Amino acid sequence: MRENLPSLVEAVVDALEGHLRQRLEEQRPKPLGLATGRTMVPIYGELVARLQRWPADQLEHLRRSWCSFNLDEYVGLEVADRRSFAAYMTRHLGKPLQLSPQQLHLPDGEAINPEHQAGSYAAQLQSFGGVGVQLLGLGSNGHVGFNEPPCGPEASCRVVSLSQSTRQQNAASFGGDPSQVPSQALTLGLKEILAADEIHLIVTGSAKAEILKKLLNSPCTEKLPASWLRNHARVSLWLDQLAVAGEKVPEANLSSKLI
């Protein structure tokens, strides 16, 4: 646990920067698995600042070899719409790091046949060998990606209907009106998430205290999709003091490595 958000961000980015340096030595590194949302904004900001301080040749090597797959995208939003996750990734990583859209893979929310797009996206990820390091946030109802409850570990990439609580949680980007949040999304499933070599679950702020308490004290259950992460061999759980809210975090309760 970190005392505050800035120290947590520093620690998470330390881990990510180390992973990215390691990637420079690999012939065919696996893609990064990326998430969106408010939790990730300061992390991407600090990561960009760190990478821009790298020696020019190392940064250029990283740019050329960059490959990432995002968890999800709204169905029906144009890529150019500022509220789309494609636009989010361009703002926070693509533009500042001078990455091409072809290096930042996301599901196509404009696809005529979203169900077919889900299968194609899963197959594309598999063709790259699956995710190396996966970043995750935690939804207020226990979702990861857009895997809403109930959801089991065999759920694969698919079209999902978003719950009212998720639309409420994401309403800030839509003028505060949950009814303006798309009702469907494309998401990688728990099957693809749990296939990652390494997972980092980042939980910050007092708004996540209640769901974090449930997660830490819950068995694996479809009612709390994030609970299935405890079956993964390499999960790091990153918490700030506001999220913990006095809850005692048992060693290795969720994962093999608690930060």
CSV table of N, CA and C in Angstrom, one decimal, residues 92-242:
chain,number,residue,atom,x,y,z
A,92,HIS,N,-3.3,10.3,-24.4
A,92,HIS,CA,-2.5,10.0,-23.3
A,92,HIS,C,-1.2,9.2,-23.6
A,93,LEU,N,-1.2,8.5,-24.7
A,93,LEU,CA,0.1,7.8,-25.1
A,93,LEU,C,0.5,8.0,-26.5
A,94,GLY,N,-0.5,7.9,-27.4
A,94,GLY,CA,-0.1,7.9,-28.8
A,94,GLY,C,0.5,9.2,-29.3
A,95,LYS,N,-0.1,10.3,-29.0
A,95,LYS,CA,0.4,11.6,-29.4
A,95,LYS,C,1.7,12.0,-28.7
A,96,PRO,N,1.8,11.9,-27.4
A,96,PRO,CA,3.0,12.3,-26.7
A,96,PRO,C,4.2,11.4,-27.0
A,97,LEU,N,3.9,10.1,-27.3
A,97,LEU,CA,5.1,9.2,-27.6
A,97,LEU,C,5.3,9.0,-29.1
A,98,GLN,N,4.5,9.7,-29.9
A,98,GLN,CA,4.6,9.6,-31.3
A,98,GLN,C,4.4,8.2,-31.8
A,99,LEU,N,3.4,7.5,-31.3
A,99,LEU,CA,3.0,6.2,-31.7
A,99,LEU,C,1.9,6.2,-32.8
A,100,SER,N,2.0,5.3,-33.7
A,100,SER,CA,0.9,5.2,-34.8
A,100,SER,C,-0.3,4.5,-34.2
A,101,PRO,N,-1.5,4.8,-34.8
A,101,PRO,CA,-2.7,4.1,-34.3
A,101,PRO,C,-2.6,2.6,-34.5
A,102,GLN,N,-1.8,2.2,-35.5
A,102,GLN,CA,-1.6,0.7,-35.7
A,102,GLN,C,-0.8,0.0,-34.6
A,103,GLN,N,-0.2,0.8,-33.8
A,103,GLN,CA,0.6,0.2,-32.7
A,103,GLN,C,-0.3,0.1,-31.4
A,104,LEU,N,-1.4,0.9,-31.4
A,104,LEU,CA,-2.3,0.9,-30.2
A,104,LEU,C,-3.6,0.2,-30.6
A,105,HIS,N,-3.6,-1.1,-30.4
A,105,HIS,CA,-4.7,-1.9,-30.8
A,105,HIS,C,-5.9,-1.7,-29.9
A,106,LEU,N,-7.1,-1.5,-30.4
A,106,LEU,CA,-8.3,-1.5,-29.7
A,106,LEU,C,-9.4,-2.2,-30.5
A,107,PRO,N,-10.4,-2.7,-29.8
A,107,PRO,CA,-11.6,-3.2,-30.6
A,107,PRO,C,-12.2,-2.1,-31.4
A,108,ASP,N,-12.8,-2.4,-32.5
A,108,ASP,CA,-13.4,-1.4,-33.4
A,108,ASP,C,-14.9,-1.2,-33.0
A,109,GLY,N,-15.1,-0.2,-32.3
A,109,GLY,CA,-16.5,0.1,-31.8
A,109,GLY,C,-17.4,0.5,-32.9
A,110,GLU,N,-16.9,0.8,-34.1
A,110,GLU,CA,-17.7,1.2,-35.3
A,110,GLU,C,-18.0,0.0,-36.2
A,111,ALA,N,-17.5,-1.1,-35.8
A,111,ALA,CA,-17.7,-2.3,-36.7
A,111,ALA,C,-19.2,-2.6,-37.0
A,112,ILE,N,-19.5,-2.9,-38.2
A,112,ILE,CA,-20.9,-3.2,-38.6
A,112,ILE,C,-21.4,-4.4,-37.8
A,113,ASN,N,-20.6,-5.4,-37.6
A,113,ASN,CA,-20.9,-6.6,-36.9
A,113,ASN,C,-20.1,-6.7,-35.6
A,114,PRO,N,-20.5,-6.1,-34.5
A,114,PRO,CA,-19.7,-6.1,-33.3
A,114,PRO,C,-19.3,-7.5,-32.8
A,115,GLU,N,-20.2,-8.5,-33.0
A,115,GLU,CA,-19.9,-9.9,-32.5
A,115,GLU,C,-18.7,-10.4,-33.3
A,116,HIS,N,-18.7,-10.2,-34.6
A,116,HIS,CA,-17.6,-10.7,-35.5
A,116,HIS,C,-16.3,-10.0,-35.1
A,117,GLN,N,-16.4,-8.7,-34.8
A,117,GLN,CA,-15.3,-7.9,-34.4
A,117,GLN,C,-14.7,-8.5,-33.1
A,118,ALA,N,-15.5,-8.9,-32.2
A,118,ALA,CA,-15.0,-9.5,-30.9
A,118,ALA,C,-14.1,-10.7,-31.2
A,119,GLY,N,-14.6,-11.6,-32.1
A,119,GLY,CA,-13.8,-12.7,-32.4
A,119,GLY,C,-12.5,-12.4,-33.1
A,120,SER,N,-12.6,-11.4,-34.0
A,120,SER,CA,-11.4,-11.0,-34.8
A,120,SER,C,-10.4,-10.4,-33.9
A,121,TYR,N,-10.8,-9.6,-32.9
A,121,TYR,CA,-9.9,-8.9,-32.0
A,121,TYR,C,-9.2,-10.0,-31.1
A,122,ALA,N,-10.0,-11.0,-30.6
A,122,ALA,CA,-9.4,-12.0,-29.8
A,122,ALA,C,-8.3,-12.8,-30.6
A,123,ALA,N,-8.7,-13.1,-31.9
A,123,ALA,CA,-7.7,-13.8,-32.7
A,123,ALA,C,-6.5,-13.0,-33.0
A,124,GLN,N,-6.6,-11.7,-33.2
A,124,GLN,CA,-5.5,-10.8,-33.5
A,124,GLN,C,-4.6,-10.8,-32.3
A,125,LEU,N,-5.1,-10.7,-31.1
A,125,LEU,CA,-4.3,-10.7,-29.9
A,125,LEU,C,-3.6,-12.1,-29.7
A,126,GLN,N,-4.3,-13.1,-30.0
A,126,GLN,CA,-3.6,-14.5,-29.9
A,126,GLN,C,-2.5,-14.6,-30.9
A,127,SER,N,-2.6,-14.0,-32.1
A,127,SER,CA,-1.6,-14.1,-33.1
A,127,SER,C,-0.3,-13.4,-32.7
A,128,PHE,N,-0.4,-12.5,-31.7
A,128,PHE,CA,0.8,-11.8,-31.1
A,128,PHE,C,1.3,-12.5,-29.9
A,129,GLY,N,0.7,-13.7,-29.6
A,129,GLY,CA,1.1,-14.5,-28.4
A,129,GLY,C,0.5,-14.1,-27.1
A,130,GLY,N,-0.6,-13.3,-27.1
A,130,GLY,CA,-1.3,-12.9,-25.9
A,130,GLY,C,-0.5,-11.8,-25.2
A,131,VAL,N,-1.1,-11.3,-24.1
A,131,VAL,CA,-0.5,-10.2,-23.4
A,131,VAL,C,0.6,-10.6,-22.5
A,132,GLY,N,1.6,-9.7,-22.4
A,132,GLY,CA,2.7,-9.9,-21.5
A,132,GLY,C,2.3,-9.4,-20.1
A,133,VAL,N,2.3,-8.0,-20.0
A,133,VAL,CA,1.9,-7.4,-18.8
A,133,VAL,C,0.5,-6.7,-19.0
A,134,GLN,N,-0.5,-7.0,-18.1
A,134,GLN,CA,-1.8,-6.4,-18.2
A,134,GLN,C,-2.1,-5.4,-17.1
A,135,LEU,N,-2.5,-4.2,-17.4
A,135,LEU,CA,-2.9,-3.2,-16.5
A,135,LEU,C,-4.4,-3.3,-16.3
A,136,LEU,N,-4.9,-3.2,-15.1
A,136,LEU,CA,-6.4,-3.3,-14.8
A,136,LEU,C,-6.7,-2.2,-13.8
A,137,GLY,N,-7.9,-1.6,-14.0
A,137,GLY,CA,-8.6,-0.9,-12.9
A,137,GLY,C,-9.7,-1.8,-12.4
A,138,LEU,N,-10.4,-1.3,-11.3
A,138,LEU,CA,-11.5,-2.1,-10.7
A,138,LEU,C,-12.7,-1.3,-10.7
A,139,GLY,N,-13.8,-1.8,-11.3
A,139,GLY,CA,-15.1,-1.1,-11.4
A,139,GLY,C,-15.8,-1.2,-10.1
A,140,SER,N,-16.7,-0.3,-9.8
A,140,SER,CA,-17.4,-0.2,-8.6
A,140,SER,C,-18.3,-1.4,-8.3
A,141,ASN,N,-18.6,-2.2,-9.3
A,141,ASN,CA,-19.3,-3.4,-9.1
A,141,ASN,C,-18.5,-4.6,-9.3
A,142,GLY,N,-17.1,-4.4,-9.3
A,142,GLY,CA,-16.2,-5.6,-9.3
A,142,GLY,C,-15.8,-6.0,-10.7
A,143,HIS,N,-16.2,-5.2,-11.7
A,143,HIS,CA,-15.8,-5.6,-13.1
A,143,HIS,C,-14.3,-5.2,-13.4
A,144,VAL,N,-13.7,-6.0,-14.3
A,144,VAL,CA,-12.4,-5.6,-14.8
A,144,VAL,C,-12.6,-5.7,-16.3
A,145,GLY,N,-12.0,-4.8,-17.1
A,145,GLY,CA,-12.4,-4.5,-18.4
A,145,GLY,C,-13.9,-4.1,-18.3
A,146,PHE,N,-14.7,-4.6,-19.2
A,146,PHE,CA,-16.1,-4.4,-19.1
A,146,PHE,C,-16.8,-5.8,-18.8
A,147,ASN,N,-16.1,-6.6,-18.1
A,147,ASN,CA,-16.7,-7.9,-17.7
A,147,ASN,C,-17.6,-7.7,-16.5
A,148,GLU,N,-18.8,-7.4,-16.8
A,148,GLU,CA,-19.8,-7.1,-15.7
A,148,GLU,C,-20.3,-8.4,-15.0
A,149,PRO,N,-20.6,-8.3,-13.7
A,149,PRO,CA,-21.2,-9.5,-13.1
A,149,PRO,C,-22.6,-9.8,-13.6
A,150,PRO,N,-23.0,-11.1,-13.7
A,150,PRO,CA,-22.1,-12.3,-13.4
A,150,PRO,C,-21.2,-12.6,-14.6
A,151,CYS,N,-20.0,-13.0,-14.2
A,151,CYS,CA,-19.0,-13.4,-15.2
A,151,CYS,C,-18.0,-14.4,-14.7
A,152,GLY,N,-17.8,-15.5,-15.4
A,152,GLY,CA,-16.8,-16.5,-15.0
A,152,GLY,C,-15.5,-16.4,-15.8
A,153,PRO,N,-14.6,-17.3,-15.4
A,153,PRO,CA,-13.2,-17.2,-16.0
A,153,PRO,C,-13.1,-17.6,-17.4
A,154,GLU,N,-14.2,-18.3,-18.0
A,154,GLU,CA,-14.1,-18.8,-19.3
A,154,GLU,C,-14.7,-17.8,-20.3
A,155,ALA,N,-15.2,-16.7,-19.8
A,155,ALA,CA,-15.8,-15.6,-20.7
A,155,ALA,C,-14.7,-15.1,-21.6
A,156,SER,N,-15.0,-15.0,-22.9
A,156,SER,CA,-14.0,-14.6,-23.9
A,156,SER,C,-14.4,-13.2,-24.4
A,157,CYS,N,-13.6,-12.7,-25.4
A,157,CYS,CA,-13.9,-11.4,-26.0
A,157,CYS,C,-15.3,-11.4,-26.6
A,158,ARG,N,-16.1,-10.4,-26.3
A,158,ARG,CA,-17.5,-10.4,-26.7
A,158,ARG,C,-18.1,-9.0,-26.6
A,159,VAL,N,-19.4,-8.9,-27.1
A,159,VAL,CA,-20.2,-7.7,-26.9
A,159,VAL,C,-20.9,-7.8,-25.5
A,160,VAL,N,-20.9,-6.8,-24.7
A,160,VAL,CA,-21.6,-6.8,-23.4
A,160,VAL,C,-22.5,-5.6,-23.3
A,161,SER,N,-23.5,-5.8,-22.5
A,161,SER,CA,-24.4,-4.7,-22.1
A,161,SER,C,-23.9,-4.1,-20.8
A,162,LEU,N,-23.8,-2.8,-20.7
A,162,LEU,CA,-23.2,-2.2,-19.6
A,162,LEU,C,-24.3,-1.9,-18.5
A,163,SER,N,-23.9,-2.2,-17.3
A,163,SER,CA,-24.9,-2.0,-16.2
A,163,SER,C,-25.1,-0.6,-15.9
A,164,GLN,N,-26.2,-0.3,-15.2
A,164,GLN,CA,-26.5,1.1,-14.8
A,164,GLN,C,-25.4,1.7,-14.0
A,165,SER,N,-24.8,0.9,-13.1
A,165,SER,CA,-23.8,1.4,-12.2
A,165,SER,C,-22.5,1.8,-13.0
A,166,THR,N,-22.2,1.0,-14.0
A,166,THR,CA,-21.0,1.3,-14.8
A,166,THR,C,-21.3,2.5,-15.7
A,167,ARG,N,-22.5,2.6,-16.2
A,167,ARG,CA,-22.8,3.8,-17.0
A,167,ARG,C,-22.7,5.1,-16.1
A,168,GLN,N,-23.2,4.9,-14.9
A,168,GLN,CA,-23.1,6.1,-13.9
A,168,GLN,C,-21.6,6.4,-13.6
A,169,GLN,N,-20.8,5.4,-13.4
A,169,GLN,CA,-19.4,5.6,-13.1
A,169,GLN,C,-18.7,6.3,-14.2
A,170,ASN,N,-19.1,6.1,-15.5
A,170,ASN,CA,-18.4,6.6,-16.6
A,170,ASN,C,-19.1,7.9,-17.2
A,171,ALA,N,-20.1,8.4,-16.5
A,171,ALA,CA,-20.9,9.5,-17.0
A,171,ALA,C,-20.2,10.8,-17.1
A,172,ALA,N,-19.1,10.9,-16.3
A,172,ALA,CA,-18.4,12.2,-16.3
A,172,ALA,C,-17.9,12.6,-17.7
A,173,SER,N,-17.5,11.6,-18.5
A,173,SER,CA,-17.1,11.9,-19.8
A,173,SER,C,-18.2,12.2,-20.8
A,174,PHE,N,-19.4,12.1,-20.3
A,174,PHE,CA,-20.6,12.3,-21.2
A,174,PHE,C,-21.5,13.4,-20.6
A,175,GLY,N,-20.9,14.4,-20.0
A,175,GLY,CA,-21.6,15.5,-19.5
A,175,GLY,C,-22.4,15.2,-18.2
A,176,GLY,N,-22.0,14.1,-17.5
A,176,GLY,CA,-22.6,13.7,-16.3
A,176,GLY,C,-23.9,13.0,-16.4
A,177,ASP,N,-24.3,12.6,-17.7
A,177,ASP,CA,-25.6,12.0,-17.9
A,177,ASP,C,-25.4,10.5,-18.3
A,178,PRO,N,-25.7,9.6,-17.4
A,178,PRO,CA,-25.5,8.2,-17.6
A,178,PRO,C,-26.2,7.7,-18.9
A,179,SER,N,-27.4,8.3,-19.2
A,179,SER,CA,-28.1,7.9,-20.4
A,179,SER,C,-27.4,8.1,-21.7
A,180,GLN,N,-26.4,9.0,-21.7
A,180,GLN,CA,-25.6,9.3,-22.8
A,180,GLN,C,-24.4,8.3,-23.0
A,181,VAL,N,-24.1,7.6,-22.0
A,181,VAL,CA,-23.1,6.6,-22.1
A,181,VAL,C,-23.6,5.4,-22.9
A,182,PRO,N,-22.8,5.0,-23.9
A,182,PRO,CA,-23.3,3.8,-24.7
A,182,PRO,C,-23.7,2.7,-23.9
A,183,SER,N,-24.7,2.0,-24.3
A,183,SER,CA,-25.3,0.9,-23.5
A,183,SER,C,-24.5,-0.5,-23.8
A,184,GLN,N,-23.7,-0.5,-24.8
A,184,GLN,CA,-22.9,-1.7,-25.1
A,184,GLN,C,-21.4,-1.4,-25.3
A,185,ALA,N,-20.6,-2.4,-25.1
A,185,ALA,CA,-19.2,-2.3,-25.3
A,185,ALA,C,-18.6,-3.6,-25.8
A,186,LEU,N,-17.5,-3.5,-26.4
A,186,LEU,CA,-16.7,-4.7,-26.7
A,186,LEU,C,-15.6,-4.8,-25.7
A,187,THR,N,-15.4,-6.0,-25.2
A,187,THR,CA,-14.4,-6.2,-24.1
A,187,THR,C,-13.7,-7.5,-24.3
A,188,LEU,N,-12.4,-7.5,-24.0
A,188,LEU,CA,-11.7,-8.8,-23.8
A,188,LEU,C,-12.3,-9.5,-22.6
A,189,GLY,N,-12.4,-10.8,-22.6
A,189,GLY,CA,-13.0,-11.5,-21.5
A,189,GLY,C,-12.0,-11.9,-20.4
A,190,LEU,N,-12.5,-12.4,-19.3
A,190,LEU,CA,-11.6,-12.9,-18.3
A,190,LEU,C,-10.6,-14.0,-18.8
A,191,LYS,N,-11.1,-14.7,-19.8
A,191,LYS,CA,-10.2,-15.7,-20.4
A,191,LYS,C,-8.9,-15.1,-21.0
A,192,GLU,N,-9.1,-14.0,-21.7
A,192,GLU,CA,-7.9,-13.4,-22.3
A,192,GLU,C,-7.1,-12.7,-21.2
A,193,ILE,N,-7.8,-12.0,-20.2
A,193,ILE,CA,-7.1,-11.3,-19.1
A,193,ILE,C,-6.2,-12.3,-18.3
A,194,LEU,N,-6.8,-13.4,-17.9
A,194,LEU,CA,-6.1,-14.4,-17.1
A,194,LEU,C,-5.0,-15.1,-17.8
A,195,ALA,N,-5.0,-15.0,-19.1
A,195,ALA,CA,-3.9,-15.6,-19.9
A,195,ALA,C,-2.7,-14.8,-20.0
A,196,ALA,N,-2.7,-13.5,-19.5
A,196,ALA,CA,-1.6,-12.6,-19.4
A,196,ALA,C,-0.5,-13.2,-18.5
A,197,ASP,N,0.8,-12.9,-18.9
A,197,ASP,CA,1.9,-13.4,-18.1
A,197,ASP,C,1.9,-12.8,-16.7
A,198,GLU,N,1.5,-11.5,-16.6
A,198,GLU,CA,1.6,-10.8,-15.4
A,198,GLU,C,0.4,-9.8,-15.4
A,199,ILE,N,-0.2,-9.5,-14.2
A,199,ILE,CA,-1.3,-8.6,-14.1
A,199,ILE,C,-1.0,-7.6,-13.0
A,200,HIS,N,-1.3,-6.3,-13.2
A,200,HIS,CA,-1.3,-5.3,-12.2
A,200,HIS,C,-2.7,-4.7,-12.1
A,201,LEU,N,-3.3,-4.9,-10.9
A,201,LEU,CA,-4.6,-4.3,-10.6
A,201,LEU,C,-4.4,-3.1,-9.7
A,202,ILE,N,-4.9,-2.0,-10.2
A,202,ILE,CA,-4.6,-0.7,-9.5
A,202,ILE,C,-5.9,-0.2,-9.0
A,203,VAL,N,-6.0,0.1,-7.7
A,203,VAL,CA,-7.2,0.5,-7.0
A,203,VAL,C,-6.9,1.7,-6.2
A,204,THR,N,-7.5,2.9,-6.5
A,204,THR,CA,-7.2,4.1,-5.8
A,204,THR,C,-8.5,4.9,-5.5
A,205,GLY,N,-8.4,5.6,-4.4
A,205,GLY,CA,-9.5,6.5,-4.0
A,205,GLY,C,-10.6,5.9,-3.2
A,206,SER,N,-11.2,6.8,-2.4
A,206,SER,CA,-12.2,6.3,-1.4
A,206,SER,C,-13.5,5.7,-2.1
A,207,ALA,N,-13.7,6.1,-3.3
A,207,ALA,CA,-14.9,5.5,-4.0
A,207,ALA,C,-14.8,4.1,-4.3
A,208,LYS,N,-13.5,3.5,-4.2
A,208,LYS,CA,-13.3,2.1,-4.4
A,208,LYS,C,-13.1,1.3,-3.1
A,209,ALA,N,-13.3,2.0,-2.0
A,209,ALA,CA,-13.0,1.3,-0.7
A,209,ALA,C,-14.0,0.1,-0.5
A,210,GLU,N,-15.3,0.4,-0.8
A,210,GLU,CA,-16.3,-0.7,-0.5
A,210,GLU,C,-16.1,-1.9,-1.4
A,211,ILE,N,-15.8,-1.7,-2.7
A,211,ILE,CA,-15.7,-2.9,-3.6
A,211,ILE,C,-14.3,-3.5,-3.3
A,212,LEU,N,-13.3,-2.8,-2.9
A,212,LEU,CA,-12.0,-3.4,-2.5
A,212,LEU,C,-12.2,-4.3,-1.3
A,213,LYS,N,-13.0,-3.9,-0.3
A,213,LYS,CA,-13.2,-4.7,0.8
A,213,LYS,C,-13.9,-6.0,0.5
A,214,LYS,N,-14.9,-5.9,-0.4
A,214,LYS,CA,-15.5,-7.1,-0.9
A,214,LYS,C,-14.6,-8.0,-1.6
A,215,LEU,N,-13.7,-7.5,-2.5
A,215,LEU,CA,-12.8,-8.2,-3.2
A,215,LEU,C,-11.8,-9.0,-2.3
A,216,LEU,N,-11.3,-8.3,-1.3
A,216,LEU,CA,-10.3,-8.9,-0.4
A,216,LEU,C,-10.9,-10.0,0.4
A,217,ASN,N,-12.2,-10.0,0.6
A,217,ASN,CA,-12.8,-11.0,1.5
A,217,ASN,C,-13.8,-11.9,0.8
A,218,SER,N,-13.7,-11.9,-0.6
A,218,SER,CA,-14.6,-12.8,-1.4
A,218,SER,C,-13.9,-14.0,-1.9
A,219,PRO,N,-14.5,-15.1,-2.0
A,219,PRO,CA,-14.0,-16.2,-2.8
A,219,PRO,C,-14.2,-15.9,-4.2
A,220,CYS,N,-13.7,-16.8,-5.1
A,220,CYS,CA,-13.9,-16.6,-6.5
A,220,CYS,C,-15.4,-16.8,-6.8
A,221,THR,N,-16.0,-15.8,-7.4
A,221,THR,CA,-17.4,-15.9,-7.7
A,221,THR,C,-17.8,-15.1,-8.9
A,222,GLU,N,-18.8,-15.5,-9.7
A,222,GLU,CA,-19.2,-14.8,-10.9
A,222,GLU,C,-19.8,-13.5,-10.5
A,223,LYS,N,-20.3,-13.3,-9.2
A,223,LYS,CA,-20.8,-12.1,-8.7
A,223,LYS,C,-19.8,-11.0,-8.6
A,224,LEU,N,-18.5,-11.3,-8.6
A,224,LEU,CA,-17.5,-10.3,-8.5
A,224,LEU,C,-16.4,-10.7,-9.4
A,225,PRO,N,-16.5,-10.3,-10.7
A,225,PRO,CA,-15.5,-10.8,-11.7
A,225,PRO,C,-14.0,-10.7,-11.3
A,226,ALA,N,-13.7,-9.6,-10.7
A,226,ALA,CA,-12.3,-9.4,-10.3
A,226,ALA,C,-11.8,-10.5,-9.4
A,227,SER,N,-12.7,-11.2,-8.7
A,227,SER,CA,-12.2,-12.2,-7.7
A,227,SER,C,-11.5,-13.3,-8.4
A,228,TRP,N,-11.7,-13.6,-9.7
A,228,TRP,CA,-11.0,-14.6,-10.4
A,228,TRP,C,-9.6,-14.4,-10.6
A,229,LEU,N,-9.1,-13.2,-10.3
A,229,LEU,CA,-7.7,-12.8,-10.4
A,229,LEU,C,-6.9,-13.6,-9.4
A,230,ARG,N,-7.5,-14.0,-8.3
A,230,ARG,CA,-6.8,-14.7,-7.3
A,230,ARG,C,-6.2,-16.1,-7.8
A,231,ASN,N,-6.8,-16.6,-8.9
A,231,ASN,CA,-6.3,-17.8,-9.4
A,231,ASN,C,-5.1,-17.7,-10.3
A,232,HIS,N,-4.7,-16.4,-10.5
A,232,HIS,CA,-3.5,-16.1,-11.4
A,232,HIS,C,-2.2,-16.2,-10.6
A,233,ALA,N,-1.1,-16.7,-11.1
A,233,ALA,CA,0.1,-16.9,-10.4
A,233,ALA,C,0.9,-15.6,-10.2
A,234,ARG,N,0.6,-14.6,-11.0
A,234,ARG,CA,1.5,-13.3,-10.9
A,234,ARG,C,0.6,-12.1,-11.0
A,235,VAL,N,0.0,-11.8,-9.9
A,235,VAL,CA,-0.9,-10.6,-9.8
A,235,VAL,C,-0.3,-9.6,-8.8
A,236,SER,N,-0.1,-8.4,-9.1
A,236,SER,CA,0.3,-7.3,-8.2
A,236,SER,C,-0.9,-6.4,-7.9
A,237,LEU,N,-1.2,-6.2,-6.7
A,237,LEU,CA,-2.4,-5.4,-6.3
A,237,LEU,C,-1.8,-4.1,-5.7
A,238,TRP,N,-2.1,-3.0,-6.4
A,238,TRP,CA,-1.6,-1.6,-6.0
A,238,TRP,C,-2.7,-0.8,-5.4
A,239,LEU,N,-2.5,-0.4,-4.1
A,239,LEU,CA,-3.5,0.3,-3.4
A,239,LEU,C,-3.0,1.6,-2.8
A,240,ASP,N,-3.8,2.6,-2.7
A,240,ASP,CA,-3.5,3.8,-2.0
A,240,ASP,C,-4.3,3.8,-0.7
A,241,GLN,N,-3.9,4.7,0.3
A,241,GLN,CA,-4.5,4.7,1.6
A,241,GLN,C,-6.0,4.9,1.5
A,242,LEU,N,-6.5,5.8,0.6
A,242,LEU,CA,-7.9,6.1,0.5
A,242,LEU,C,-8.7,4.8,0.1
